[in-house]
Short mmCIF file of C-alpha atoms in Angstrom, two decimals:
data_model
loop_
_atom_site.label_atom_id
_atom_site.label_comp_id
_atom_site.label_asym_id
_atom_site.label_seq_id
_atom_site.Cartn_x
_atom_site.Cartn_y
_atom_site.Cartn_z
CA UNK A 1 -28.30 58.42 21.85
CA UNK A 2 -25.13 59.63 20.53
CA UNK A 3 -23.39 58.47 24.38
CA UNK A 4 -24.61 54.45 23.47
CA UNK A 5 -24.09 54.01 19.63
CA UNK A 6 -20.48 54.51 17.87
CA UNK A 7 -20.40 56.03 14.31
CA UNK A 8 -18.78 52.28 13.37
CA UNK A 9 -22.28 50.56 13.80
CA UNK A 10 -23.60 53.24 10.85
CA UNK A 11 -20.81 52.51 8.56
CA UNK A 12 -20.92 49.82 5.48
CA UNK A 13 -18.30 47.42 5.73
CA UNK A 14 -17.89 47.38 2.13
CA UNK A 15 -16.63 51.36 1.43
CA UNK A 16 -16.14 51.80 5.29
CA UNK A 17 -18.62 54.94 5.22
CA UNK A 18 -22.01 55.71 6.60
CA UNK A 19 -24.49 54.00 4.87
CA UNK A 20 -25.85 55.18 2.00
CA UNK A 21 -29.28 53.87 1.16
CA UNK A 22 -28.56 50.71 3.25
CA UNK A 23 -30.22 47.00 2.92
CA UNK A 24 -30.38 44.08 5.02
CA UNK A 25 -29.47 40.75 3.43
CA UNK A 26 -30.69 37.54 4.59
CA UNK A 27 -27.85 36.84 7.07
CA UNK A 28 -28.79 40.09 8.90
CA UNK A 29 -25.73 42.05 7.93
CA UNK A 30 -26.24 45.81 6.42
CA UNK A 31 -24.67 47.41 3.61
CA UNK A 32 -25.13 50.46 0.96
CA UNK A 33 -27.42 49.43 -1.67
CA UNK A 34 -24.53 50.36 -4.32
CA UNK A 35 -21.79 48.16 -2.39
CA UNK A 36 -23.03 45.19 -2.02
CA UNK A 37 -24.34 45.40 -5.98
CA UNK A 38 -21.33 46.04 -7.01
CA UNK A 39 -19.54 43.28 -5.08
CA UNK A 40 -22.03 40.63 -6.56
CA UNK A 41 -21.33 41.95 -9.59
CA UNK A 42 -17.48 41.27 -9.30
CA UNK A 43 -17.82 38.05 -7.61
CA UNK A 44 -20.23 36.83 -9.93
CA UNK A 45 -21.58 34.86 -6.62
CA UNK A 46 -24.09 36.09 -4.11
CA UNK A 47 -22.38 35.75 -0.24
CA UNK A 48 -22.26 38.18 2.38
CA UNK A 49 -18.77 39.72 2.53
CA UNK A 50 -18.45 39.33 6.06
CA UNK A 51 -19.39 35.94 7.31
CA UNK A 52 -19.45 34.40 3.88
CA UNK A 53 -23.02 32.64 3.63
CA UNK A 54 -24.05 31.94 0.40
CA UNK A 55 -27.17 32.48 -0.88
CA UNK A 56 -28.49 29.68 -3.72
CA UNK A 57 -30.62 33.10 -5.41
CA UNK A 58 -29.43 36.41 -5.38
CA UNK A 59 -31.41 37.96 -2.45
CA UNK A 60 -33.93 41.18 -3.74
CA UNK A 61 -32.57 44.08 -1.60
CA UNK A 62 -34.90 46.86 -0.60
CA UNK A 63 -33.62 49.87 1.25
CA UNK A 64 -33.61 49.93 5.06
CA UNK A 65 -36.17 52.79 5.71
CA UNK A 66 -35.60 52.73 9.16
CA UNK A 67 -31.80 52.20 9.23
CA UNK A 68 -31.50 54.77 6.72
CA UNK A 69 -33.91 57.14 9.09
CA UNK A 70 -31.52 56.55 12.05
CA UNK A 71 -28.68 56.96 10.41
CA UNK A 72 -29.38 60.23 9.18
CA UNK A 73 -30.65 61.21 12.62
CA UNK A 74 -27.00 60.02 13.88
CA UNK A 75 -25.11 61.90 11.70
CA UNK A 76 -27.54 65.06 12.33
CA UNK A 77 -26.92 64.50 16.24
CA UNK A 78 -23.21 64.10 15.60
CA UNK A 79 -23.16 67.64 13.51
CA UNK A 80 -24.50 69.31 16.64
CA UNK A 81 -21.65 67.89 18.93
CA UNK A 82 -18.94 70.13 19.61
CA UNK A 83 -15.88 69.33 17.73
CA UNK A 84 -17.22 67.46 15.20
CA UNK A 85 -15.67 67.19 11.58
CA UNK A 86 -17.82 66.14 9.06
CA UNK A 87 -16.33 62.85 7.30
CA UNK A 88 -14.54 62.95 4.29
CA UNK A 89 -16.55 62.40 0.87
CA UNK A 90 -16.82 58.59 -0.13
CA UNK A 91 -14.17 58.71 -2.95
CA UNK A 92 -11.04 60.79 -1.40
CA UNK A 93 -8.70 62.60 -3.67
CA UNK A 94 -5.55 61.71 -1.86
CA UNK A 95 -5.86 58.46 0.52
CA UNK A 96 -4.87 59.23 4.32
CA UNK A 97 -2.26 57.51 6.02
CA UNK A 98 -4.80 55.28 7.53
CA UNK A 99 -5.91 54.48 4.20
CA UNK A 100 -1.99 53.66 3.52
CA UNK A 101 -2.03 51.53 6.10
CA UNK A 102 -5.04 49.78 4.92
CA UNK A 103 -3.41 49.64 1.45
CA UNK A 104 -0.28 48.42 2.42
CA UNK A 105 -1.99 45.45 5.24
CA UNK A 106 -4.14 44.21 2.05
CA UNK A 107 -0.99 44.13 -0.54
CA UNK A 108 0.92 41.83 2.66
CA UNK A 109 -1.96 39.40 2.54
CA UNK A 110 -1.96 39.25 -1.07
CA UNK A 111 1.02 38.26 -1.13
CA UNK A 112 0.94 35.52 1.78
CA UNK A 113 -2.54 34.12 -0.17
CA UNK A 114 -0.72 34.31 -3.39
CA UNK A 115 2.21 31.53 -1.44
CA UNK A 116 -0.59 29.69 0.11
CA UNK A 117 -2.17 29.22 -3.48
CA UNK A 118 1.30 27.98 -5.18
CA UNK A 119 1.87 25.44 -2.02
CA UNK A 120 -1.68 24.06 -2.63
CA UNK A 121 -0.52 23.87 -6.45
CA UNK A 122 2.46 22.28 -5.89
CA UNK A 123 1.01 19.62 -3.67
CA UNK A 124 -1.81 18.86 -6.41
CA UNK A 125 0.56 18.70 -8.75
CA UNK A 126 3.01 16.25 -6.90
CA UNK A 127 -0.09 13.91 -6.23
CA UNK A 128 -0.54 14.09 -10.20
CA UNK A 129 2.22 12.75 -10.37
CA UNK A 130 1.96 9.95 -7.71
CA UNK A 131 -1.47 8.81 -9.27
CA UNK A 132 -0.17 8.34 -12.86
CA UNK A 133 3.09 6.33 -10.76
CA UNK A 134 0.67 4.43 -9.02
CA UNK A 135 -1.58 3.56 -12.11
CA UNK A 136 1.26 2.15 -13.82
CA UNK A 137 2.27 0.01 -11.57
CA UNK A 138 -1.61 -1.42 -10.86
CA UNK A 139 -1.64 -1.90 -14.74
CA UNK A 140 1.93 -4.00 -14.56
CA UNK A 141 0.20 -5.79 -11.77
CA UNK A 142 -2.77 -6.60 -13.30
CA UNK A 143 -1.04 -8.08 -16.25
CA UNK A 144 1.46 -10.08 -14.39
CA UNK A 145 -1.84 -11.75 -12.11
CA UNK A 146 -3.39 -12.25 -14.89
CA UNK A 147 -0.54 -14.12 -16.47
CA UNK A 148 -0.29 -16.16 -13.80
CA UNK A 149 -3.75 -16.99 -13.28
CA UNK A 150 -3.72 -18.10 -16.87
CA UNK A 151 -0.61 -20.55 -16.22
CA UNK A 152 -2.41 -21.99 -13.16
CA UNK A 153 -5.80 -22.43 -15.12
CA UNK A 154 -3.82 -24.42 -17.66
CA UNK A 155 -2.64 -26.60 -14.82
CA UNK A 156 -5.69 -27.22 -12.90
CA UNK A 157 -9.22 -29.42 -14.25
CA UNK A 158 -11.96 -28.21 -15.77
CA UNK A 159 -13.56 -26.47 -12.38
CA UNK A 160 -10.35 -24.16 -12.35
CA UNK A 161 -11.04 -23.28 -15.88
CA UNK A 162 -14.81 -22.17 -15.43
CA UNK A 163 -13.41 -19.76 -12.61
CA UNK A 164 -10.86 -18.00 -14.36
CA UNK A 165 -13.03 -16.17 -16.83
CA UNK A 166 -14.72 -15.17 -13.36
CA UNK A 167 -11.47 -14.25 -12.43
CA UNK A 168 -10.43 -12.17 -14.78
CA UNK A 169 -13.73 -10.19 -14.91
CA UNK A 170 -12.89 -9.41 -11.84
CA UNK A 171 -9.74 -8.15 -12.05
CA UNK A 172 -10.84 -6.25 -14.93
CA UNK A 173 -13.44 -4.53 -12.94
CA UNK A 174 -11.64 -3.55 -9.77
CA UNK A 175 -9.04 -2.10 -12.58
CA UNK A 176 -11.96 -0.10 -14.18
CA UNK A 177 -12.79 1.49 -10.77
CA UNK A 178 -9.17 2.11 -10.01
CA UNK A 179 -8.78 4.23 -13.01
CA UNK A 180 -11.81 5.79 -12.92
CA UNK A 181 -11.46 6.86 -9.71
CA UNK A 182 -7.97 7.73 -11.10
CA UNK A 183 -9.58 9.96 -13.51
CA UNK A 184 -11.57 11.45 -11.46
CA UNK A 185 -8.91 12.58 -8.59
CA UNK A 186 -6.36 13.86 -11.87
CA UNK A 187 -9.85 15.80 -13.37
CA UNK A 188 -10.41 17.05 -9.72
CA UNK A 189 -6.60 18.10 -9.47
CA UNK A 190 -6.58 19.98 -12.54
CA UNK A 191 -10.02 21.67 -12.22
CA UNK A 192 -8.39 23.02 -8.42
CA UNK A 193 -5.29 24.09 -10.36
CA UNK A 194 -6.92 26.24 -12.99
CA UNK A 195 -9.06 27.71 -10.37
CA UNK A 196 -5.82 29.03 -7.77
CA UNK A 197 -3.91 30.01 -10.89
CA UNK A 198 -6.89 31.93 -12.25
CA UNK A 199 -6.71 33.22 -8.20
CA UNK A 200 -3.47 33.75 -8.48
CA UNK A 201 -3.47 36.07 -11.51
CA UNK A 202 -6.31 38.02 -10.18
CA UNK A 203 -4.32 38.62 -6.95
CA UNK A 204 -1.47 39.82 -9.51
CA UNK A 205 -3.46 41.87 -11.10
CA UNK A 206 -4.38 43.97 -7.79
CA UNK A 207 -1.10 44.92 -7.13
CA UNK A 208 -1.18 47.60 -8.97
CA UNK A 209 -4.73 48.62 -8.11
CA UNK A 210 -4.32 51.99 -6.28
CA UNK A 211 -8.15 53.15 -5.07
CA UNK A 212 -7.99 51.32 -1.43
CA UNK A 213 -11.49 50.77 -1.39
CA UNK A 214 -11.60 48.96 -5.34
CA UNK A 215 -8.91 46.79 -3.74
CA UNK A 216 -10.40 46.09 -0.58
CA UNK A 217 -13.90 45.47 -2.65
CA UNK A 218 -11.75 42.65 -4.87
CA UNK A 219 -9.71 40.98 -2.59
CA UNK A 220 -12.85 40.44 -0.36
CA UNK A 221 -13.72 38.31 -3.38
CA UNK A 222 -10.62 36.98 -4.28
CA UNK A 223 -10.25 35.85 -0.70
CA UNK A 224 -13.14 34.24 0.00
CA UNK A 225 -12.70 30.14 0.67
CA UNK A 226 -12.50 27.64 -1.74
CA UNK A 227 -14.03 24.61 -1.48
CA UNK A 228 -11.02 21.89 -2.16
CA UNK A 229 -9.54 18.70 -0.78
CA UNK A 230 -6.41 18.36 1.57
CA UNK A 231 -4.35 16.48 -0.70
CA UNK A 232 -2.07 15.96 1.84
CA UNK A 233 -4.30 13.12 2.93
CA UNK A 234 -5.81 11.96 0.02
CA UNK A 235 -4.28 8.23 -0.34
CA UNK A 236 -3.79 6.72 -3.46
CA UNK A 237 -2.69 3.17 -3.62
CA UNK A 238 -2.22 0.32 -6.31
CA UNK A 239 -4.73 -2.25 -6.86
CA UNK A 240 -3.56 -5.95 -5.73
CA UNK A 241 -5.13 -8.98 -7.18
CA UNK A 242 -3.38 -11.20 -5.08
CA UNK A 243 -6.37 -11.78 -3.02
CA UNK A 244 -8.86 -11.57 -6.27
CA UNK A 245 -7.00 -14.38 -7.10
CA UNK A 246 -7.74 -16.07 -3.59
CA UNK A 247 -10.67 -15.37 -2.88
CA UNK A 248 -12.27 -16.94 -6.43
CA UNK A 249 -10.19 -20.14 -5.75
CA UNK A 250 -11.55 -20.43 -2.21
CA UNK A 251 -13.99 -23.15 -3.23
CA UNK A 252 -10.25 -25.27 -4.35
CA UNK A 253 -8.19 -24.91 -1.77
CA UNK A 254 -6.55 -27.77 -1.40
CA UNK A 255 -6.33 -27.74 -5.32
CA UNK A 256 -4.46 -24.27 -5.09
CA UNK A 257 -2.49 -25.11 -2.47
CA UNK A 258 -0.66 -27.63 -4.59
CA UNK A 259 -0.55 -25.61 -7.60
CA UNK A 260 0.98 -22.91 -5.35
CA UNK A 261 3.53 -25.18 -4.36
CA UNK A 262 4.41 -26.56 -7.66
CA UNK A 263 4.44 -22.67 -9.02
CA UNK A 264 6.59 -21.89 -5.89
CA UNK A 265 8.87 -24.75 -6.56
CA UNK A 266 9.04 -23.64 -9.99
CA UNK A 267 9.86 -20.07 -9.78
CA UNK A 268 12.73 -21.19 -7.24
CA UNK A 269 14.22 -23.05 -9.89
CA UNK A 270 14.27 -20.96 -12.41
CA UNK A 271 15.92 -18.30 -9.87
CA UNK A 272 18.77 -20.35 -9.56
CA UNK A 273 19.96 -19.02 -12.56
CA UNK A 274 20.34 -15.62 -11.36
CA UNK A 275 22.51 -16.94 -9.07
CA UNK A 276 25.30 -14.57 -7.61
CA UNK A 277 28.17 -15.92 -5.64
CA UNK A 278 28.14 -13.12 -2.60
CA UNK A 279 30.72 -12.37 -0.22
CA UNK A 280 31.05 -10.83 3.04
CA UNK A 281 32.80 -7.41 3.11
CA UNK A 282 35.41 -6.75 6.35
CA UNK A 283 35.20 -2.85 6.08
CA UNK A 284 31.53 -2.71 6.78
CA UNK A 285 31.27 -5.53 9.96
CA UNK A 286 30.89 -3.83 13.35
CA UNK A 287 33.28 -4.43 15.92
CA UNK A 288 31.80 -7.72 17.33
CA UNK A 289 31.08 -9.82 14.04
CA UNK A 290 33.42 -12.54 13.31
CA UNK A 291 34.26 -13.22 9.86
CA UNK A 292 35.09 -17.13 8.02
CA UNK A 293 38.32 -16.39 6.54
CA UNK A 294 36.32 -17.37 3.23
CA UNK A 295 34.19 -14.51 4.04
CA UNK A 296 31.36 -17.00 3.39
CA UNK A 297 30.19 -17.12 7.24
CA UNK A 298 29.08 -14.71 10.44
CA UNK A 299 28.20 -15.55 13.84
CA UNK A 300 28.80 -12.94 17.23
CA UNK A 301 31.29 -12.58 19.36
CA UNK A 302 31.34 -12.04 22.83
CA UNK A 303 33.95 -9.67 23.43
CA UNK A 304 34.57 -6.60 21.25
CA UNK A 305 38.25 -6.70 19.11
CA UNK A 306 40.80 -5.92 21.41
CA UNK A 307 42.84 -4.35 18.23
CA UNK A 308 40.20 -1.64 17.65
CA UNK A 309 39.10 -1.70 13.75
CA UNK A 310 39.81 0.86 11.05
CA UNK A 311 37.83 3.63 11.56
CA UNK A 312 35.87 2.95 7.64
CA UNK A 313 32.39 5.10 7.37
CA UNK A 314 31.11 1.72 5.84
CA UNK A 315 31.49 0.31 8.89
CA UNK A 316 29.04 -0.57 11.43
CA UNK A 317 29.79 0.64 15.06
CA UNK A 318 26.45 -0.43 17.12
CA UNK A 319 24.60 -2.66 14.74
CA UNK A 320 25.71 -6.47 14.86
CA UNK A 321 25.96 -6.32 10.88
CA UNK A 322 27.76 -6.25 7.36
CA UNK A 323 27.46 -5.99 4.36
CA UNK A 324 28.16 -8.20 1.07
CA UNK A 325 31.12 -6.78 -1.04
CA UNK A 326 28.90 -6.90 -4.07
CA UNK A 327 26.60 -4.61 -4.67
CA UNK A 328 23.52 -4.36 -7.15
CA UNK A 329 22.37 -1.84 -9.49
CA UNK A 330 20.30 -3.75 -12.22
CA UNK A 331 19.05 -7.02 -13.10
CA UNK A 332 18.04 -9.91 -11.36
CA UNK A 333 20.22 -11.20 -8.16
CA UNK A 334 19.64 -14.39 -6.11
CA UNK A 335 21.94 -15.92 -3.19
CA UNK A 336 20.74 -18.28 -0.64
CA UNK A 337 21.85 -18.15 2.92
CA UNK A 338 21.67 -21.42 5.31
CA UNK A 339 20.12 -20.15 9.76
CA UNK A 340 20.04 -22.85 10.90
CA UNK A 341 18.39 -23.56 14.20
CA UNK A 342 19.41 -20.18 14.99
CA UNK A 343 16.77 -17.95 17.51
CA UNK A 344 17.88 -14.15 16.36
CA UNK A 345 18.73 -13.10 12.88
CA UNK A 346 18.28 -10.32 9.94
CA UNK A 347 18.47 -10.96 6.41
CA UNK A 348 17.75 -8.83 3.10
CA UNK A 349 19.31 -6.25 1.34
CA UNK A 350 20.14 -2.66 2.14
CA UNK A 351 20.94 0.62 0.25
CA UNK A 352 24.16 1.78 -0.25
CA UNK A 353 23.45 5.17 1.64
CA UNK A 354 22.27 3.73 5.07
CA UNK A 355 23.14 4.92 8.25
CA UNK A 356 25.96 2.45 9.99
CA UNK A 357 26.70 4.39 13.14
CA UNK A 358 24.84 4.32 16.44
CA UNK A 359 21.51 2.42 17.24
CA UNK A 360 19.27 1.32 13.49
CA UNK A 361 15.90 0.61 13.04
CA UNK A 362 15.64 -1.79 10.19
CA UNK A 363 12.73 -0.97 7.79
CA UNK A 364 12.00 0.41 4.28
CA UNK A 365 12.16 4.05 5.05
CA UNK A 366 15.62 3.48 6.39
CA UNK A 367 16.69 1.84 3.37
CA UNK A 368 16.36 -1.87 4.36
CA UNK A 369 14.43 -4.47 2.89
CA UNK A 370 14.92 -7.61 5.43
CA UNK A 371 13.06 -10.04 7.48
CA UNK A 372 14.20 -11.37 10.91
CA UNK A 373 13.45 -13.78 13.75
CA UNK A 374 13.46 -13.00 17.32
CA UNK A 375 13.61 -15.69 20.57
CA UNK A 376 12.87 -18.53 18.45
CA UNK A 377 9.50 -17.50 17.30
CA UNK A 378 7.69 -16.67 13.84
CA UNK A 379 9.57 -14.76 10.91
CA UNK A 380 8.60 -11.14 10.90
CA UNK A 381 9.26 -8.43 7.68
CA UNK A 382 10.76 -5.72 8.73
CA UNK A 383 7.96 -3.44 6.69
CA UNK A 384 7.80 -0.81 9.90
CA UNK A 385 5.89 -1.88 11.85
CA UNK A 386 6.66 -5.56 11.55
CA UNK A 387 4.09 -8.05 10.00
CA UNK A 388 4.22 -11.68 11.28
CA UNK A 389 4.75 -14.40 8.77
CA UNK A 390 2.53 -17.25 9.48
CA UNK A 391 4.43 -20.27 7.65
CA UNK A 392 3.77 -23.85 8.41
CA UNK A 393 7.58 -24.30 9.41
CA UNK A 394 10.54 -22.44 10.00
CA UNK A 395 12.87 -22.06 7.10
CA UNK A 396 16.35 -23.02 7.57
CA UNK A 397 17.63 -21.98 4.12
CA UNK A 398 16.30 -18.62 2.93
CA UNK A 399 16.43 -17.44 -0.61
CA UNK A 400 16.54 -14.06 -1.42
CA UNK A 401 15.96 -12.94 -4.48
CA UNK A 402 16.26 -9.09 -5.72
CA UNK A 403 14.48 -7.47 -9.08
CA UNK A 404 15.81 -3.58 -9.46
CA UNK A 405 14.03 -3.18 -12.35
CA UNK A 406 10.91 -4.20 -10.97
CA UNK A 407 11.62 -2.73 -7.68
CA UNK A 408 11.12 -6.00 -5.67
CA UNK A 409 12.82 -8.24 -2.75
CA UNK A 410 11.67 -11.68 -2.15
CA UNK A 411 12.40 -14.27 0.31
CA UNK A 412 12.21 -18.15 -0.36
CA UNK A 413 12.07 -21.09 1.91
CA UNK A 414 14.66 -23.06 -0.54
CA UNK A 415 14.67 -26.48 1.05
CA UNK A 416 10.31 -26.52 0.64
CA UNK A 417 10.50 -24.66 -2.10
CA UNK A 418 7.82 -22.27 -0.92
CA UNK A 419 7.36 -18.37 -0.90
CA UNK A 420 7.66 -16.13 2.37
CA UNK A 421 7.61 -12.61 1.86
CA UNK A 422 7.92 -10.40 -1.16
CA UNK A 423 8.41 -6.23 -1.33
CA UNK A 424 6.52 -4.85 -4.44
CA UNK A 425 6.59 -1.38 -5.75
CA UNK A 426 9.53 -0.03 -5.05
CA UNK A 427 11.99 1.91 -6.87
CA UNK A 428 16.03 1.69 -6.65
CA UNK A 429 17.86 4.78 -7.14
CA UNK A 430 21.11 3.70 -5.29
CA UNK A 431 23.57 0.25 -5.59
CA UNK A 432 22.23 -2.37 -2.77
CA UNK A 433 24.26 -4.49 -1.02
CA UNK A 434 23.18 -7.98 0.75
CA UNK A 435 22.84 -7.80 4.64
CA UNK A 436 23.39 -9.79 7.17
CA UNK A 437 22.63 -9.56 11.09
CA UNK A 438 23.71 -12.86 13.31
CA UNK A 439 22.11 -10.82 16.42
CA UNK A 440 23.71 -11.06 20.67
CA UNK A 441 24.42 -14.32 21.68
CA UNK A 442 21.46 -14.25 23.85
CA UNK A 443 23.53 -15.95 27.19
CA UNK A 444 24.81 -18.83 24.26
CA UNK A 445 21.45 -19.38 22.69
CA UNK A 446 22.07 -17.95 19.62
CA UNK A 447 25.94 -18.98 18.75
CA UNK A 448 24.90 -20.13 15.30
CA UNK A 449 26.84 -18.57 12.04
CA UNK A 450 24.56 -17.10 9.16
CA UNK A 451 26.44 -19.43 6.21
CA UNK A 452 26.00 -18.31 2.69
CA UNK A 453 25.56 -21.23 0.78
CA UNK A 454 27.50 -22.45 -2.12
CA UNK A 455 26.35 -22.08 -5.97
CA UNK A 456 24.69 -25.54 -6.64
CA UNK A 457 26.71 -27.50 -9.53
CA UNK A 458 25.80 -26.81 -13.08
CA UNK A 459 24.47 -23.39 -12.38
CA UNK A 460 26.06 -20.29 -14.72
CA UNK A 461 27.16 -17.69 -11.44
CA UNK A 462 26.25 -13.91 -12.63
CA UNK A 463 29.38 -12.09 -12.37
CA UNK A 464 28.04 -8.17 -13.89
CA UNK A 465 27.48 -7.61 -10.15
CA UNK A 466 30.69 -5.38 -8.62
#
């Protein structure tokens, strides 16, 4: 008997001696009636220590009679063995070194658990943060929709009218479940945070525990899984009315339509007054731009300057692009820039820390706020990836028109006074400039010049803009 079994399978995991009074548990593992009692006691849970099943009850434990018989028959075959030392009692005066080692192995993964806690804290703590952000700016959305829905009800008969209370409920509704689901992620958050900082304290605290098996006994508790979320992933986006708005008006589309249009043509006007009289900037065009001398047009060349350029960090050396000279760090900014017929172009704005050198990928997380055409076909934002803008004709004047307070870049069709392509939510930390890409010649199909248009007469120019 003593050739097939190992003294390890009559030890209790728990205090890592031969069992003592042992009982099964309903998982099938064994331990000494006295060490899994007290473990229950100090988790104030009932799981099995090893492979963590819970129990919904704590489980009634009766002692093994027939473990307990073989044990003792194990350890009184062992005693008869040659050479064998009796084991140390249960509670040792002085801990060995392979109790050391234990000691010291535990203390290392408190302290890894106790970094793994504070990460987990920090990330529930930056989402905090990101949901209050994001709640704000649904409830700035939800009273500029529902300012405008009230100005369009005003404009439209009587069957307009009966929707918008509709409307409103609506939007009032989808708010309430945004912030209540709000509530409940920041009630979630804080109820994980108390519970790794009460984890975290407890790990403290066992630092300076120095009975191994009292620390082995607690941290078994301490690090048992917690049931939480991966933050990491949780998504948490602001509510758009836009198509609330929409959708309740689908029964009047041809009525919305034309309000949208006489909104559209509206809001265009009253842009004009933000009007800023932009420039091109020399330093920043790459090597194959050419320039009006007014610094009011740019087209492509087809040969590179034979006088190289200053070498300028605000230059571009790969990109076909510049820059305005102005740049923008508050207010309201509007300039209108004529394409033409042309097949390839960028336009939007861009921060003042971009990357000019080598190939650029124009999107928002590169700093670039733009939309472009490519071989003649539909405009496309550059949001990364692109999204196709379906408009009933191509624009050959395009408005833009930038909010830094409100974080926002829009783009007009100026001649039909119509809307193409707004970005919402953002935030500015940095000056923007106004960009400009005329794109290859394309074999001579796309020789055009992006023109910035002249201020129209009678319109105050905004000159805080340096």
């Amino acid at each position: 008997m003593a050739s097939t079994l190992s003294e390890e399978q009559f030890q209790c995991s728990i205090c890592l001696y031969s069992f003592k009074n042992p009982v099964s548990i309903p998982c099938g593992h064994n331990f000494c009636l006295e060490c899994i009692k007290r473990y229950w006691d100090v988790a104030h849970k009932s799981d099995c220590p090893l492979c963590k099943e819970s129990f919904r009850s704590r489980p009634e434990l009766r002692v093994n009679w027939a473990l307990k018989e073989i044990t003792e028959r194990f350890q009184s075959l062992l005693k008869e063995m040659p050479g064998f030392k009796p084991k140390r009692p249960i509670i040792p005066q002085q801990p060995s070194t392979s109790g050391e080692e234990k000691d010291i192995k535990i203390k290392t993964r408190i302290k890894k658990t106790q970094e793994q806690y504070q990460q987990m804290i920090q990330i529930r703590i930056r989402k905090t943060e990101e949901i209050k952000q994001s709640m704000e700016l649904s409830k700035r959305n939800k009273e500029r929709e529902i300012q405008a829905s009230v100005q369009a009800a005003t404009m439209m008969v009587s069957a307009i009218e009966r929707n918008q209370a509709l409307l409103i409920e609506e939007i009032e509704r989808k708010q309430e479940v945004a912030e209540k689901r709000a509530e409940e992620l920041l009630k979630e958050i804080s109820q994980e945070i108390n519970e790794l900082q009460k984890r975290r304290s407890e790990l403290h605290l066992l630092e300076h525990i120095e009975n191994p098996v009292q620390l082995q006994q607690n941290f078994l508790h301490l690090d048992a899984p917690m049931s939480v979320k991966h933050w990491a992933d949780v998504r948490v986006q602001s509510e758009s009315y836009a198509r609330t708005v929409r959708r309740n008006f689908s029964k009047l589309v041809d009525i919305c339509q034309e309000l949208e249009r006489k909104l559209c043509a509206e809001e265009v006007n009253k842009m004009n007054k933000y009007a800023v009289d932009v420039t091109l900037d020399p330093a920043t065009a790459a090597g194959w731009v050419v320039l009006s001398p007014d610094n009011k047009k740019v087209s492509m060349s087809y040969q590179q300057w034979t006088t190289p350029l200053p070498d300028d960090p605000r230059r571009f050396n790969s990109c076909v692009a510049v820059l305005g000279k102005q740049s923008f760090t508050s207010g309201k900014r509007y300039w209108v820039v004529q394409v033409g017929d042309k097949r390839d172009w960028d336009l939007g704005v861009a921060r003042e820390s971009i990357n000019r050198k080598g190939a650029i990928t124009v999107c928002p997380d590169n700093g670039y706020w733009a939309i472009c055409r490519r071989n003649g076909g539909s405009l496309c934002a550059c949001a990364g990836p692109a999204v196709t803008l379906h408009l009933k004709e191509i624009p050959q004047k395009i408005g833009i028109f930038l909010d830094y307070k409100e974080g926002s870049v829009s783009f007009y069709n100026t001649e039909a006074k119509t809307h193409i392509y707004t970005y919402s939510g953002l935030t500015f930390t940095e000056p923007l400039y106004p960009y400009f890409n005329p794109c290859i010649n394309d074999n001579g199909k796309n020789t055009g010049q992006l023109v910035i248009c002249p201020i129209e007469a009678g319109i105050t120019v905004d000159t805080s803009a340096r």
